[in-house]
């Protein structure tokens, strides 16, 4: 029957062929194409419309059936586009998360490796040097809420020992730290010391003698710190410096089991020669000084009982004792005092300052 000859499958796309023409892609098998009977119309067994035979002598023209849209292939493309978009979005999210994780990780590494504040050398008998001749602005306006004291010549008296370093002079300051720590973590007996040394920009040996005296005063308790259960610490301060003189004060803290014994010492130098200024050149010890000392003690220290109970002669004797007395310059004036059994005391003598 003609039905078997007129149907087949397209060798190009595999779709159904009718009368030698693919109903999907339009492929034509000219050797198998059939034409409608001379009277035209519908040919039994064919599901499509057959056009009339072309005039004799002309080659037959192809019969093309476009067919309905191929929805299956369109859906595949749509799903592929959606999948690609989702993959792109996920990739962007991962990239952003990795970026922030990298920043956080770097910040944590910097925080873990950053040095702690303060000057500390963990090596036994170690020593670190710090240059105080920075290009920083020392006129920084500190907030009074932090309790930082900046001494001024107009102050009624010197409130507490603090640094008054300068960077506009021909000489500078180098800071040195030393520490000794026990191997046993349960042992709290340690030694810590920080002190300044003088430095001349042109002659590195100009202050060798002065620096030797500074180091000796700073290390006063280095050899005996183990005699105290908690060891000891020493903090050096540059309380005054100008073109003519410089004053350096050492505050020692000796730690017993349940108490601390504080002591202070001071050393003063002439900048030009590096020579030490003796106490007798800084103030004249007389009865008038003893009276003024006790009066200033009441104003400045609310009257220390030990000072108020001394006679003029006893007070002058202590102020003349190089083992007990201490004198140093400050921006406010000359600070004068002494160490005694339970601590130390000083007063400010403004008009006695050189």
mmCIF file of C-alpha atoms in Angstrom:
data_model
loop_
_atom_site.group_PDB
_atom_site.id
_atom_site.type_symbol
_atom_site.label_atom_id
_atom_site.label_comp_id
_atom_site.label_asym_id
_atom_site.label_seq_id
_atom_site.Cartn_x
_atom_site.Cartn_y
_atom_site.Cartn_z
ATOM 1 C CA UNK A 1 0.000 0.000 0.000
ATOM 2 C CA UNK A 2 1.063 3.554 -0.593
ATOM 3 C CA UNK A 3 0.837 4.322 3.137
ATOM 4 C CA UNK A 4 4.046 2.334 3.804
ATOM 5 C CA UNK A 5 5.974 3.991 1.049
ATOM 6 C CA UNK A 6 4.918 7.551 1.897
ATOM 7 C CA UNK A 7 6.013 7.594 5.567
ATOM 8 C CA UNK A 8 9.489 7.310 7.054
ATOM 9 C CA UNK A 9 11.994 8.893 9.426
ATOM 10 C CA UNK A 10 14.258 11.798 8.627
ATOM 11 C CA UNK A 11 17.963 10.818 8.371
ATOM 12 C CA UNK A 12 18.911 14.319 9.555
ATOM 13 C CA UNK A 13 16.853 14.844 12.716
ATOM 14 C CA UNK A 14 14.947 11.552 13.170
ATOM 15 C CA UNK A 15 11.483 13.151 12.902
ATOM 16 C CA UNK A 16 8.570 11.734 10.872
ATOM 17 C CA UNK A 17 8.776 12.194 7.089
ATOM 18 C CA UNK A 18 5.731 12.388 4.837
ATOM 19 C CA UNK A 19 5.973 12.006 1.105
ATOM 20 C CA UNK A 20 9.759 12.220 1.399
ATOM 21 C CA UNK A 21 9.697 15.540 3.301
ATOM 22 C CA UNK A 22 10.666 15.839 6.993
ATOM 23 C CA UNK A 23 7.821 17.416 8.940
ATOM 24 C CA UNK A 24 10.308 18.933 11.461
ATOM 25 C CA UNK A 25 13.421 20.260 9.706
ATOM 26 C CA UNK A 26 12.161 20.275 6.076
ATOM 27 C CA UNK A 27 14.622 17.781 4.721
ATOM 28 C CA UNK A 28 13.448 16.329 1.332
ATOM 29 C CA UNK A 29 14.260 12.959 -0.111
ATOM 30 C CA UNK A 30 13.740 13.660 -3.756
ATOM 31 C CA UNK A 31 13.964 10.018 -4.715
ATOM 32 C CA UNK A 32 10.977 9.123 -2.522
ATOM 33 C CA UNK A 33 8.790 12.231 -2.757
ATOM 34 C CA UNK A 34 5.317 11.501 -4.100
ATOM 35 C CA UNK A 35 2.861 13.868 -5.562
ATOM 36 C CA UNK A 36 -0.870 14.011 -5.396
ATOM 37 C CA UNK A 37 -3.033 12.443 -8.107
ATOM 38 C CA UNK A 38 -3.865 14.574 -11.099
ATOM 39 C CA UNK A 39 -7.136 15.652 -9.696
ATOM 40 C CA UNK A 40 -5.388 17.151 -6.649
ATOM 41 C CA UNK A 41 -6.977 17.357 -3.224
ATOM 42 C CA UNK A 42 -6.528 14.948 -0.341
ATOM 43 C CA UNK A 43 -4.559 11.767 -0.857
ATOM 44 C CA UNK A 44 -5.747 8.864 1.253
ATOM 45 C CA UNK A 45 -3.165 7.891 3.793
ATOM 46 C CA UNK A 46 -1.447 11.306 3.911
ATOM 47 C CA UNK A 47 -2.044 13.512 6.964
ATOM 48 C CA UNK A 48 -0.912 16.716 5.332
ATOM 49 C CA UNK A 49 -2.072 18.769 2.375
ATOM 50 C CA UNK A 50 -0.428 17.854 -0.933
ATOM 51 C CA UNK A 51 0.048 20.561 -3.459
ATOM 52 C CA UNK A 52 -0.655 19.996 -7.164
ATOM 53 C CA UNK A 53 2.065 18.567 -9.367
ATOM 54 C CA UNK A 54 4.192 21.273 -10.972
ATOM 55 C CA UNK A 55 4.127 21.779 -14.717
ATOM 56 C CA UNK A 56 6.002 19.214 -16.767
ATOM 57 C CA UNK A 57 9.577 20.063 -17.520
ATOM 58 C CA UNK A 58 10.195 21.867 -14.226
ATOM 59 C CA UNK A 59 11.777 20.197 -11.258
ATOM 60 C CA UNK A 60 9.467 19.658 -8.340
ATOM 61 C CA UNK A 61 9.698 22.228 -5.589
ATOM 62 C CA UNK A 62 10.077 21.026 -2.036
ATOM 63 C CA UNK A 63 7.177 20.786 0.302
ATOM 64 C CA UNK A 64 8.239 22.290 3.658
ATOM 65 C CA UNK A 65 6.291 21.981 6.878
ATOM 66 C CA UNK A 66 7.593 24.239 9.598
ATOM 67 C CA UNK A 67 5.669 22.473 12.318
ATOM 68 C CA UNK A 68 4.951 23.763 15.856
ATOM 69 C CA UNK A 69 7.710 25.417 18.054
ATOM 70 C CA UNK A 70 10.130 22.952 19.602
ATOM 71 C CA UNK A 71 9.250 23.685 23.224
ATOM 72 C CA UNK A 72 11.491 20.926 24.592
ATOM 73 C CA UNK A 73 14.720 22.527 23.362
ATOM 74 C CA UNK A 74 13.577 26.028 24.513
ATOM 75 C CA UNK A 75 12.964 24.765 28.036
ATOM 76 C CA UNK A 76 16.437 23.230 28.141
ATOM 77 C CA UNK A 77 18.017 26.571 27.203
ATOM 78 C CA UNK A 78 15.962 28.393 29.794
ATOM 79 C CA UNK A 79 17.041 26.001 32.552
ATOM 80 C CA UNK A 80 20.656 26.289 31.451
ATOM 81 C CA UNK A 81 20.472 30.101 31.701
ATOM 82 C CA UNK A 82 18.891 29.891 35.164
ATOM 83 C CA UNK A 83 21.581 27.468 36.358
ATOM 84 C CA UNK A 84 24.342 29.731 35.021
ATOM 85 C CA UNK A 85 22.850 32.765 36.801
ATOM 86 C CA UNK A 86 22.582 30.872 40.101
ATOM 87 C CA UNK A 87 26.175 29.676 39.794
ATOM 88 C CA UNK A 88 27.347 33.236 39.134
ATOM 89 C CA UNK A 89 25.479 34.583 42.186
ATOM 90 C CA UNK A 90 26.863 31.831 44.417
ATOM 91 C CA UNK A 91 30.362 32.559 43.131
ATOM 92 C CA UNK A 92 29.992 36.250 43.977
ATOM 93 C CA UNK A 93 28.759 35.416 47.486
ATOM 94 C CA UNK A 94 31.707 33.083 48.079
ATOM 95 C CA UNK A 95 34.150 35.730 46.807
ATOM 96 C CA UNK A 96 32.704 38.396 49.127
ATOM 97 C CA UNK A 97 32.788 36.054 52.138
ATOM 98 C CA UNK A 98 36.403 35.093 51.364
ATOM 99 C CA UNK A 99 37.366 38.764 51.071
ATOM 100 C CA UNK A 100 35.972 39.660 54.486
ATOM 101 C CA UNK A 101 37.454 36.507 56.016
ATOM 102 C CA UNK A 102 40.889 37.465 54.665
ATOM 103 C CA UNK A 103 40.608 40.955 56.190
ATOM 104 C CA UNK A 104 39.523 39.506 59.537
ATOM 105 C CA UNK A 105 42.331 36.954 59.538
ATOM 106 C CA UNK A 106 44.990 39.598 58.778
ATOM 107 C CA UNK A 107 43.612 41.802 61.563
ATOM 108 C CA UNK A 108 43.754 38.928 64.048
ATOM 109 C CA UNK A 109 47.330 38.088 63.053
ATOM 110 C CA UNK A 110 48.393 41.710 63.508
ATOM 111 C CA UNK A 111 46.700 41.828 66.913
ATOM 112 C CA UNK A 112 48.445 38.611 67.988
ATOM 113 C CA UNK A 113 51.915 39.776 66.921
ATOM 114 C CA UNK A 114 51.646 43.424 68.032
ATOM 115 C CA UNK A 115 53.939 44.290 70.957
ATOM 116 C CA UNK A 116 52.424 45.121 74.288
ATOM 117 C CA UNK A 117 52.526 48.678 75.499
ATOM 118 C CA UNK A 118 55.397 49.844 77.650
ATOM 119 C CA UNK A 119 59.085 49.020 77.550
ATOM 120 C CA UNK A 120 59.925 45.550 78.770
ATOM 121 C CA UNK A 121 62.806 43.211 78.067
ATOM 122 C CA UNK A 122 62.093 39.589 78.956
ATOM 123 C CA UNK A 123 65.684 38.491 78.602
ATOM 124 C CA UNK A 124 67.679 37.936 81.754
ATOM 125 C CA UNK A 125 69.780 41.025 82.379
ATOM 126 C CA UNK A 126 68.572 42.333 79.015
ATOM 127 C CA UNK A 127 68.827 45.949 77.982
ATOM 128 C CA UNK A 128 66.837 47.889 75.401
ATOM 129 C CA UNK A 129 67.525 51.407 74.163
ATOM 130 C CA UNK A 130 64.792 53.862 73.198
ATOM 131 C CA UNK A 131 65.405 57.186 71.497
ATOM 132 C CA UNK A 132 63.398 60.039 73.011
ATOM 133 C CA UNK A 133 64.345 62.427 70.190
ATOM 134 C CA UNK A 134 61.175 61.811 68.166
ATOM 135 C CA UNK A 135 59.586 64.209 65.739
ATOM 136 C CA UNK A 136 56.325 63.994 67.657
ATOM 137 C CA UNK A 137 54.387 66.972 68.902
ATOM 138 C CA UNK A 138 54.912 67.104 72.639
ATOM 139 C CA UNK A 139 52.285 69.833 72.908
ATOM 140 C CA UNK A 140 49.534 67.227 72.671
ATOM 141 C CA UNK A 141 46.497 68.326 74.650
ATOM 142 C CA UNK A 142 45.953 65.449 77.058
ATOM 143 C CA UNK A 143 42.512 65.067 78.545
ATOM 144 C CA UNK A 144 42.537 65.894 82.232
ATOM 145 C CA UNK A 145 40.168 62.982 82.816
ATOM 146 C CA UNK A 146 43.113 60.629 82.350
ATOM 147 C CA UNK A 147 44.974 62.256 85.237
ATOM 148 C CA UNK A 148 48.021 63.265 83.209
ATOM 149 C CA UNK A 149 49.934 66.030 84.931
ATOM 150 C CA UNK A 150 51.763 68.703 82.966
ATOM 151 C CA UNK A 151 53.769 70.857 85.383
ATOM 152 C CA UNK A 152 53.737 74.610 84.755
ATOM 153 C CA UNK A 153 55.705 77.454 86.328
ATOM 154 C CA UNK A 154 52.420 79.033 87.448
ATOM 155 C CA UNK A 155 51.395 76.004 89.506
ATOM 156 C CA UNK A 156 51.371 76.652 93.275
ATOM 157 C CA UNK A 157 53.472 73.508 93.791
ATOM 158 C CA UNK A 158 54.761 70.401 92.018
ATOM 159 C CA UNK A 159 52.015 67.786 92.154
ATOM 160 C CA UNK A 160 53.711 64.527 91.200
ATOM 161 C CA UNK A 161 56.904 63.210 89.624
ATOM 162 C CA UNK A 162 56.574 63.163 85.850
ATOM 163 C CA UNK A 163 58.625 63.637 82.693
ATOM 164 C CA UNK A 164 59.273 67.070 81.206
ATOM 165 C CA UNK A 165 61.405 66.098 78.203
ATOM 166 C CA UNK A 166 62.110 68.393 75.273
ATOM 167 C CA UNK A 167 63.219 67.853 71.670
ATOM 168 C CA UNK A 168 64.285 71.404 70.767
ATOM 169 C CA UNK A 169 67.711 71.256 72.435
ATOM 170 C CA UNK A 170 71.194 70.375 71.189
ATOM 171 C CA UNK A 171 71.176 67.163 73.202
ATOM 172 C CA UNK A 172 68.665 64.367 73.494
ATOM 173 C CA UNK A 173 67.591 61.439 75.627
ATOM 174 C CA UNK A 174 67.937 57.682 75.086
ATOM 175 C CA UNK A 175 65.817 55.393 77.252
ATOM 176 C CA UNK A 176 67.175 52.105 78.577
ATOM 177 C CA UNK A 177 65.272 49.182 80.104
ATOM 178 C CA UNK A 178 66.641 46.266 82.070
ATOM 179 C CA UNK A 179 64.807 43.311 83.582
ATOM 180 C CA UNK A 180 65.517 40.019 85.307
ATOM 181 C CA UNK A 181 62.755 37.444 85.542
ATOM 182 C CA UNK A 182 62.861 34.132 87.441
ATOM 183 C CA UNK A 183 62.581 30.832 85.575
ATOM 184 C CA UNK A 184 59.928 29.617 87.998
ATOM 185 C CA UNK A 185 56.526 31.081 87.104
ATOM 186 C CA UNK A 186 55.472 30.843 90.755
ATOM 187 C CA UNK A 187 58.366 33.045 91.813
ATOM 188 C CA UNK A 188 57.361 36.721 91.827
ATOM 189 C CA UNK A 189 60.812 38.070 92.671
ATOM 190 C CA UNK A 190 61.898 40.089 89.635
ATOM 191 C CA UNK A 191 63.904 43.156 88.723
ATOM 192 C CA UNK A 192 62.795 45.910 86.375
ATOM 193 C CA UNK A 193 64.434 49.243 85.617
ATOM 194 C CA UNK A 194 63.982 52.022 83.063
ATOM 195 C CA UNK A 195 66.199 55.097 82.977
ATOM 196 C CA UNK A 196 67.397 57.855 80.611
ATOM 197 C CA UNK A 197 70.858 58.505 79.216
ATOM 198 C CA UNK A 198 72.160 61.758 77.713
ATOM 199 C CA UNK A 199 73.107 61.888 74.037
ATOM 200 C CA UNK A 200 74.973 64.625 72.174
ATOM 201 C CA UNK A 201 74.321 64.872 68.442
ATOM 202 C CA UNK A 202 77.964 65.636 67.594
ATOM 203 C CA UNK A 203 80.142 64.064 70.308
ATOM 204 C CA UNK A 204 78.995 60.582 71.306
ATOM 205 C CA UNK A 205 81.386 60.493 74.275
ATOM 206 C CA UNK A 206 80.555 63.906 75.708
ATOM 207 C CA UNK A 207 78.290 62.519 78.422
ATOM 208 C CA UNK A 208 80.102 59.273 79.203
ATOM 209 C CA UNK A 209 80.857 60.381 82.762
ATOM 210 C CA UNK A 210 77.335 61.691 83.394
ATOM 211 C CA UNK A 211 75.764 58.546 81.942
ATOM 212 C CA UNK A 212 77.916 56.352 84.140
ATOM 213 C CA UNK A 213 76.606 58.216 87.207
ATOM 214 C CA UNK A 214 73.014 57.920 85.937
ATOM 215 C CA UNK A 215 73.369 54.181 85.378
ATOM 216 C CA UNK A 216 74.873 53.668 88.827
ATOM 217 C CA UNK A 217 72.000 55.523 90.500
ATOM 218 C CA UNK A 218 69.397 53.644 88.451
ATOM 219 C CA UNK A 219 70.906 50.249 89.281
ATOM 220 C CA UNK A 220 71.161 50.892 93.013
ATOM 221 C CA UNK A 221 69.088 47.806 93.895
ATOM 222 C CA UNK A 222 70.061 45.518 91.024
ATOM 223 C CA UNK A 223 72.461 43.399 93.050
ATOM 224 C CA UNK A 224 70.187 43.113 96.086
ATOM 225 C CA UNK A 225 66.718 42.842 94.546
ATOM 226 C CA UNK A 226 66.492 39.191 95.649
ATOM 227 C CA UNK A 227 66.618 40.371 99.264
ATOM 228 C CA UNK A 228 63.005 41.483 98.775
ATOM 229 C CA UNK A 229 60.343 38.828 98.311
ATOM 230 C CA UNK A 230 58.713 40.575 95.350
ATOM 231 C CA UNK A 231 61.917 42.062 93.971
ATOM 232 C CA UNK A 232 62.079 45.734 93.036
ATOM 233 C CA UNK A 233 61.381 48.184 90.222
ATOM 234 C CA UNK A 234 62.997 51.494 89.324
ATOM 235 C CA UNK A 235 61.495 54.186 87.099
ATOM 236 C CA UNK A 236 63.606 57.106 85.949
ATOM 237 C CA UNK A 237 62.118 60.500 85.067
ATOM 238 C CA UNK A 238 63.538 63.561 83.343
ATOM 239 C CA UNK A 239 61.820 66.167 85.507
ATOM 240 C CA UNK A 240 63.600 69.168 83.954
ATOM 241 C CA UNK A 241 65.858 69.906 80.998
ATOM 242 C CA UNK A 242 67.009 73.118 79.309
ATOM 243 C CA UNK A 243 70.210 74.511 77.739
ATOM 244 C CA UNK A 244 71.980 74.744 81.112
ATOM 245 C CA UNK A 245 70.882 71.856 83.338
ATOM 246 C CA UNK A 246 68.982 68.611 83.542
ATOM 247 C CA UNK A 247 67.423 66.783 86.497
ATOM 248 C CA UNK A 248 66.773 63.028 86.614
ATOM 249 C CA UNK A 249 64.742 61.381 89.395
ATOM 250 C CA UNK A 250 64.578 57.668 90.224
ATOM 251 C CA UNK A 251 61.582 56.205 91.988
ATOM 252 C CA UNK A 252 62.404 52.829 93.564
ATOM 253 C CA UNK A 253 59.740 50.415 94.809
ATOM 254 C CA UNK A 254 60.926 47.562 97.058
ATOM 255 C CA UNK A 255 58.283 44.840 97.370
ATOM 256 C CA UNK A 256 57.930 42.871 100.568
ATOM 257 C CA UNK A 257 55.357 40.106 101.186
ATOM 258 C CA UNK A 258 52.447 42.415 101.967
ATOM 259 C CA UNK A 259 53.875 45.880 101.605
ATOM 260 C CA UNK A 260 55.909 48.170 99.391
ATOM 261 C CA UNK A 261 58.687 50.476 100.523
ATOM 262 C CA UNK A 262 59.109 53.469 98.168
ATOM 263 C CA UNK A 263 62.277 55.525 97.897
ATOM 264 C CA UNK A 264 63.483 58.277 95.564
ATOM 265 C CA UNK A 265 66.843 59.557 94.428
ATOM 266 C CA UNK A 266 67.834 62.433 92.142
ATOM 267 C CA UNK A 267 70.853 63.485 90.117
ATOM 268 C CA UNK A 268 71.438 66.858 88.408
ATOM 269 C CA UNK A 269 73.951 67.857 85.727
ATOM 270 C CA UNK A 270 75.265 70.937 83.978
ATOM 271 C CA UNK A 271 74.645 70.324 80.298
ATOM 272 C CA UNK A 272 77.709 72.106 78.940
ATOM 273 C CA UNK A 273 80.255 70.209 81.003
ATOM 274 C CA UNK A 274 78.321 67.124 82.063
ATOM 275 C CA UNK A 275 79.349 67.771 85.666
ATOM 276 C CA UNK A 276 77.100 66.859 88.538
ATOM 277 C CA UNK A 277 75.493 69.732 90.483
ATOM 278 C CA UNK A 278 75.936 69.260 94.259
ATOM 279 C CA UNK A 279 72.990 69.866 96.576
ATOM 280 C CA UNK A 280 74.746 72.694 98.387
ATOM 281 C CA UNK A 281 74.776 74.641 95.108
ATOM 282 C CA UNK A 282 71.037 74.235 94.738
ATOM 283 C CA UNK A 283 69.815 75.558 98.116
ATOM 284 C CA UNK A 284 71.257 77.116 101.262
ATOM 285 C CA UNK A 285 70.425 75.154 104.385
ATOM 286 C CA UNK A 286 69.520 77.550 107.166
ATOM 287 C CA UNK A 287 66.817 78.031 109.774
ATOM 288 C CA UNK A 288 64.695 80.084 107.398
ATOM 289 C CA UNK A 289 64.673 77.116 105.000
ATOM 290 C CA UNK A 290 63.538 74.754 107.780
ATOM 291 C CA UNK A 291 60.609 77.046 108.686
ATOM 292 C CA UNK A 292 59.557 77.425 105.063
ATOM 293 C CA UNK A 293 59.895 73.684 104.477
ATOM 294 C CA UNK A 294 57.413 72.814 107.233
ATOM 295 C CA UNK A 295 55.003 75.560 106.130
ATOM 296 C CA UNK A 296 55.055 74.327 102.519
ATOM 297 C CA UNK A 297 54.602 70.748 103.747
ATOM 298 C CA UNK A 298 51.296 71.749 105.360
ATOM 299 C CA UNK A 299 50.122 73.419 102.136
ATOM 300 C CA UNK A 300 51.361 70.786 99.742
ATOM 301 C CA UNK A 301 51.101 67.540 101.735
ATOM 302 C CA UNK A 302 48.533 68.371 104.402
ATOM 303 C CA UNK A 303 51.356 68.248 106.933
ATOM 304 C CA UNK A 304 53.247 64.961 107.147
ATOM 305 C CA UNK A 305 53.397 63.985 110.825
ATOM 306 C CA UNK A 306 57.049 62.971 110.649
ATOM 307 C CA UNK A 307 58.038 66.363 109.187
ATOM 308 C CA UNK A 308 55.947 68.415 111.597
ATOM 309 C CA UNK A 309 57.462 66.650 114.602
ATOM 310 C CA UNK A 310 61.063 67.488 113.598
ATOM 311 C CA UNK A 311 62.894 70.418 115.105
ATOM 312 C CA UNK A 312 64.642 72.911 112.848
ATOM 313 C CA UNK A 313 68.011 71.350 113.657
ATOM 314 C CA UNK A 314 66.795 67.800 112.983
ATOM 315 C CA UNK A 315 65.194 68.829 109.697
ATOM 316 C CA UNK A 316 68.321 70.635 108.489
ATOM 317 C CA UNK A 317 70.453 67.647 109.462
ATOM 318 C CA UNK A 318 68.338 65.318 107.333
ATOM 319 C CA UNK A 319 68.305 67.727 104.387
ATOM 320 C CA UNK A 320 72.096 67.866 104.585
ATOM 321 C CA UNK A 321 72.502 64.065 104.639
ATOM 322 C CA UNK A 322 73.444 62.861 101.101
ATOM 323 C CA UNK A 323 72.065 59.388 101.906
ATOM 324 C CA UNK A 324 68.618 60.740 102.787
ATOM 325 C CA UNK A 325 68.175 64.103 101.074
ATOM 326 C CA UNK A 326 66.880 64.588 97.528
ATOM 327 C CA UNK A 327 66.723 67.747 95.395
ATOM 328 C CA UNK A 328 65.778 68.218 91.754
ATOM 329 C CA UNK A 329 64.539 70.890 89.374
ATOM 330 C CA UNK A 330 61.051 70.983 87.857
ATOM 331 C CA UNK A 331 59.162 73.480 85.632
ATOM 332 C CA UNK A 332 57.373 74.643 88.816
ATOM 333 C CA UNK A 333 60.461 75.192 90.971
ATOM 334 C CA UNK A 334 63.056 73.429 93.098
ATOM 335 C CA UNK A 335 61.738 70.253 94.709
ATOM 336 C CA UNK A 336 63.408 69.379 98.000
ATOM 337 C CA UNK A 337 62.849 66.488 100.416
ATOM 338 C CA UNK A 338 64.200 63.288 101.918
ATOM 339 C CA UNK A 339 63.640 59.564 102.440
ATOM 340 C CA UNK A 340 62.698 58.181 105.841
ATOM 341 C CA UNK A 341 61.656 54.833 107.297
ATOM 342 C CA UNK A 342 58.142 54.657 105.863
ATOM 343 C CA UNK A 343 58.576 56.537 102.582
ATOM 344 C CA UNK A 344 59.670 59.928 101.254
ATOM 345 C CA UNK A 345 58.431 63.526 101.236
ATOM 346 C CA UNK A 346 59.223 66.615 99.134
ATOM 347 C CA UNK A 347 58.039 70.241 98.942
ATOM 348 C CA UNK A 348 58.280 72.881 96.227
ATOM 349 C CA UNK A 349 60.374 76.015 96.800
ATOM 350 C CA UNK A 350 59.501 78.204 93.831
ATOM 351 C CA UNK A 351 61.672 81.236 94.592
ATOM 352 C CA UNK A 352 64.664 78.954 95.306
ATOM 353 C CA UNK A 353 64.708 77.567 91.762
ATOM 354 C CA UNK A 354 67.768 78.530 89.732
#
